[in-house]
PDB file of C-alpha atoms in Angstrom:
ATOM      1  CA  UNK C 215       2.983  21.428  17.713  1.00 91.00           C
ATOM      2  CA  UNK C 216       2.309  19.100  14.769  1.00 94.00           C
ATOM      3  CA  UNK C 217      -1.308  18.685  15.872  1.00 94.00           C
ATOM      4  CA  UNK C 218      -1.820  22.436  16.033  1.00 95.00           C
ATOM      5  CA  UNK C 219      -0.150  22.951  12.671  1.00 95.00           C
ATOM      6  CA  UNK C 220      -2.375  20.301  11.070  1.00 95.00           C
ATOM      7  CA  UNK C 221      -5.464  21.931  12.593  1.00 95.00           C
ATOM      8  CA  UNK C 222      -4.237  25.395  11.601  1.00 94.00           C
ATOM      9  CA  UNK C 223      -4.482  26.367  15.266  1.00 94.00           C
ATOM     10  CA  UNK C 224      -1.741  28.989  15.241  1.00 94.00           C
ATOM     11  CA  UNK C 225      -3.172  30.711  18.309  1.00 94.00           C
ATOM     12  CA  UNK C 226      -2.529  27.572  20.363  1.00 95.00           C
ATOM     13  CA  UNK C 227       1.044  27.338  19.094  1.00 94.00           C
ATOM     14  CA  UNK C 228       1.659  30.954  20.102  1.00 94.00           C
ATOM     15  CA  UNK C 229      -0.004  30.606  23.528  1.00 96.00           C
ATOM     16  CA  UNK C 230       2.710  30.597  26.212  1.00 96.00           C
ATOM     17  CA  UNK C 231       0.544  28.381  28.458  1.00 96.00           C
ATOM     18  CA  UNK C 232       1.073  25.472  26.083  1.00 95.00           C
ATOM     19  CA  UNK C 233       4.728  25.882  25.116  1.00 93.00           C
ATOM     20  CA  UNK C 234       6.010  23.205  27.480  1.00 95.00           C
ATOM     21  CA  UNK C 235       4.387  20.020  28.732  1.00 96.00           C
ATOM     22  CA  UNK C 236       4.073  21.299  32.301  1.00 97.00           C
ATOM     23  CA  UNK C 237       2.015  24.219  31.009  1.00 97.00           C
ATOM     24  CA  UNK C 238      -0.178  21.935  28.934  1.00 96.00           C
ATOM     25  CA  UNK C 239      -0.823  19.784  31.993  1.00 97.00           C
ATOM     26  CA  UNK C 240      -1.528  22.786  34.216  1.00 98.00           C
ATOM     27  CA  UNK C 241      -3.933  24.247  31.649  1.00 98.00           C
ATOM     28  CA  UNK C 242      -5.303  20.931  30.430  1.00 97.00           C
ATOM     29  CA  UNK C 243      -9.002  21.780  30.666  1.00 97.00           C
ATOM     30  CA  UNK C 244      -8.550  25.014  28.677  1.00 97.00           C
ATOM     31  CA  UNK C 245      -6.457  23.210  26.075  1.00 97.00           C
ATOM     32  CA  UNK C 246      -8.957  20.374  25.710  1.00 96.00           C
ATOM     33  CA  UNK C 247     -11.748  22.916  25.316  1.00 97.00           C
ATOM     34  CA  UNK C 248      -9.849  24.803  22.624  1.00 97.00           C
ATOM     35  CA  UNK C 249      -8.988  21.641  20.693  1.00 95.00           C
ATOM     36  CA  UNK C 250     -12.559  20.369  21.031  1.00 95.00           C
ATOM     37  CA  UNK C 251     -13.896  23.631  19.640  1.00 95.00           C
ATOM     38  CA  UNK C 252     -11.560  23.440  16.648  1.00 94.00           C
ATOM     39  CA  UNK C 253     -12.115  19.761  15.903  1.00 94.00           C
ATOM     40  CA  UNK C 254     -15.875  20.045  16.338  1.00 93.00           C
ATOM     41  CA  UNK C 255     -16.033  21.432  12.812  1.00 90.00           C
ATOM     42  CA  UNK C 256     -14.339  18.377  11.294  1.00 94.00           C
ATOM     43  CA  UNK C 257     -15.750  14.953  10.491  1.00 93.00           C
ATOM     44  CA  UNK C 258     -13.911  12.038  12.059  1.00 90.00           C
ATOM     45  CA  UNK C 259     -12.627  10.937   8.650  1.00 92.00           C
ATOM     46  CA  UNK C 260     -11.408  14.430   7.719  1.00 95.00           C
ATOM     47  CA  UNK C 261      -9.603  14.754  11.023  1.00 95.00           C
ATOM     48  CA  UNK C 262      -8.001  11.315  10.859  1.00 95.00           C
ATOM     49  CA  UNK C 263      -6.888  11.798   7.241  1.00 96.00           C
ATOM     50  CA  UNK C 264      -5.368  15.188   8.067  1.00 96.00           C
ATOM     51  CA  UNK C 265      -3.552  13.970  11.172  1.00 96.00           C
ATOM     52  CA  UNK C 266      -2.313  10.740   9.596  1.00 96.00           C
ATOM     53  CA  UNK C 267      -0.937  12.704   6.629  1.00 96.00           C
ATOM     54  CA  UNK C 268       1.409  14.623   8.932  1.00 96.00           C
ATOM     55  CA  UNK C 269       2.275  11.727  11.235  1.00 96.00           C
ATOM     56  CA  UNK C 270       0.160  12.669  14.248  1.00 96.00           C
ATOM     57  CA  UNK C 271      -1.041   9.456  15.924  1.00 96.00           C
ATOM     58  CA  UNK C 272      -4.818   9.282  16.035  1.00 93.00           C
ATOM     59  CA  UNK C 273      -7.738   6.906  16.052  1.00 90.00           C
ATOM     60  CA  UNK C 274     -11.476   6.928  16.394  1.00 87.00           C
ATOM     61  CA  UNK C 275     -13.355   6.597  19.644  1.00 86.00           C
ATOM     62  CA  UNK C 276     -16.096   4.208  18.669  1.00 86.00           C
ATOM     63  CA  UNK C 277     -19.434   3.528  20.265  1.00 88.00           C
ATOM     64  CA  UNK C 278     -20.187  -0.086  21.152  1.00 90.00           C
ATOM     65  CA  UNK C 279     -22.340  -0.377  18.020  1.00 90.00           C
ATOM     66  CA  UNK C 280     -19.483   0.886  15.842  1.00 85.00           C
ATOM     67  CA  UNK C 281     -17.053  -1.583  17.386  1.00 85.00           C
ATOM     68  CA  UNK C 282     -19.271  -4.529  16.546  1.00 87.00           C
ATOM     69  CA  UNK C 283     -20.072  -3.161  13.075  1.00 88.00           C
ATOM     70  CA  UNK C 284     -16.355  -3.283  12.225  1.00 74.00           C
ATOM     71  CA  UNK C 285     -15.931  -6.886  13.368  1.00 63.00           C
TER      72      UNK C 285
END
């Protein structure tokens, strides 16, 4: 719920398929597709800043080059 609120994804909050965890698991591929579509318009930094601000755990998925660049 907090993720959807942060992303302003009210349609996902209202969707009965995702109200309980069992529904989210059953409809996982649809949910992942919907979240991917929404987050595709955000930069990684924008998304992380937004999620961290509301307490939604998050982190980047780095390429191998990015991992070694941070070391």
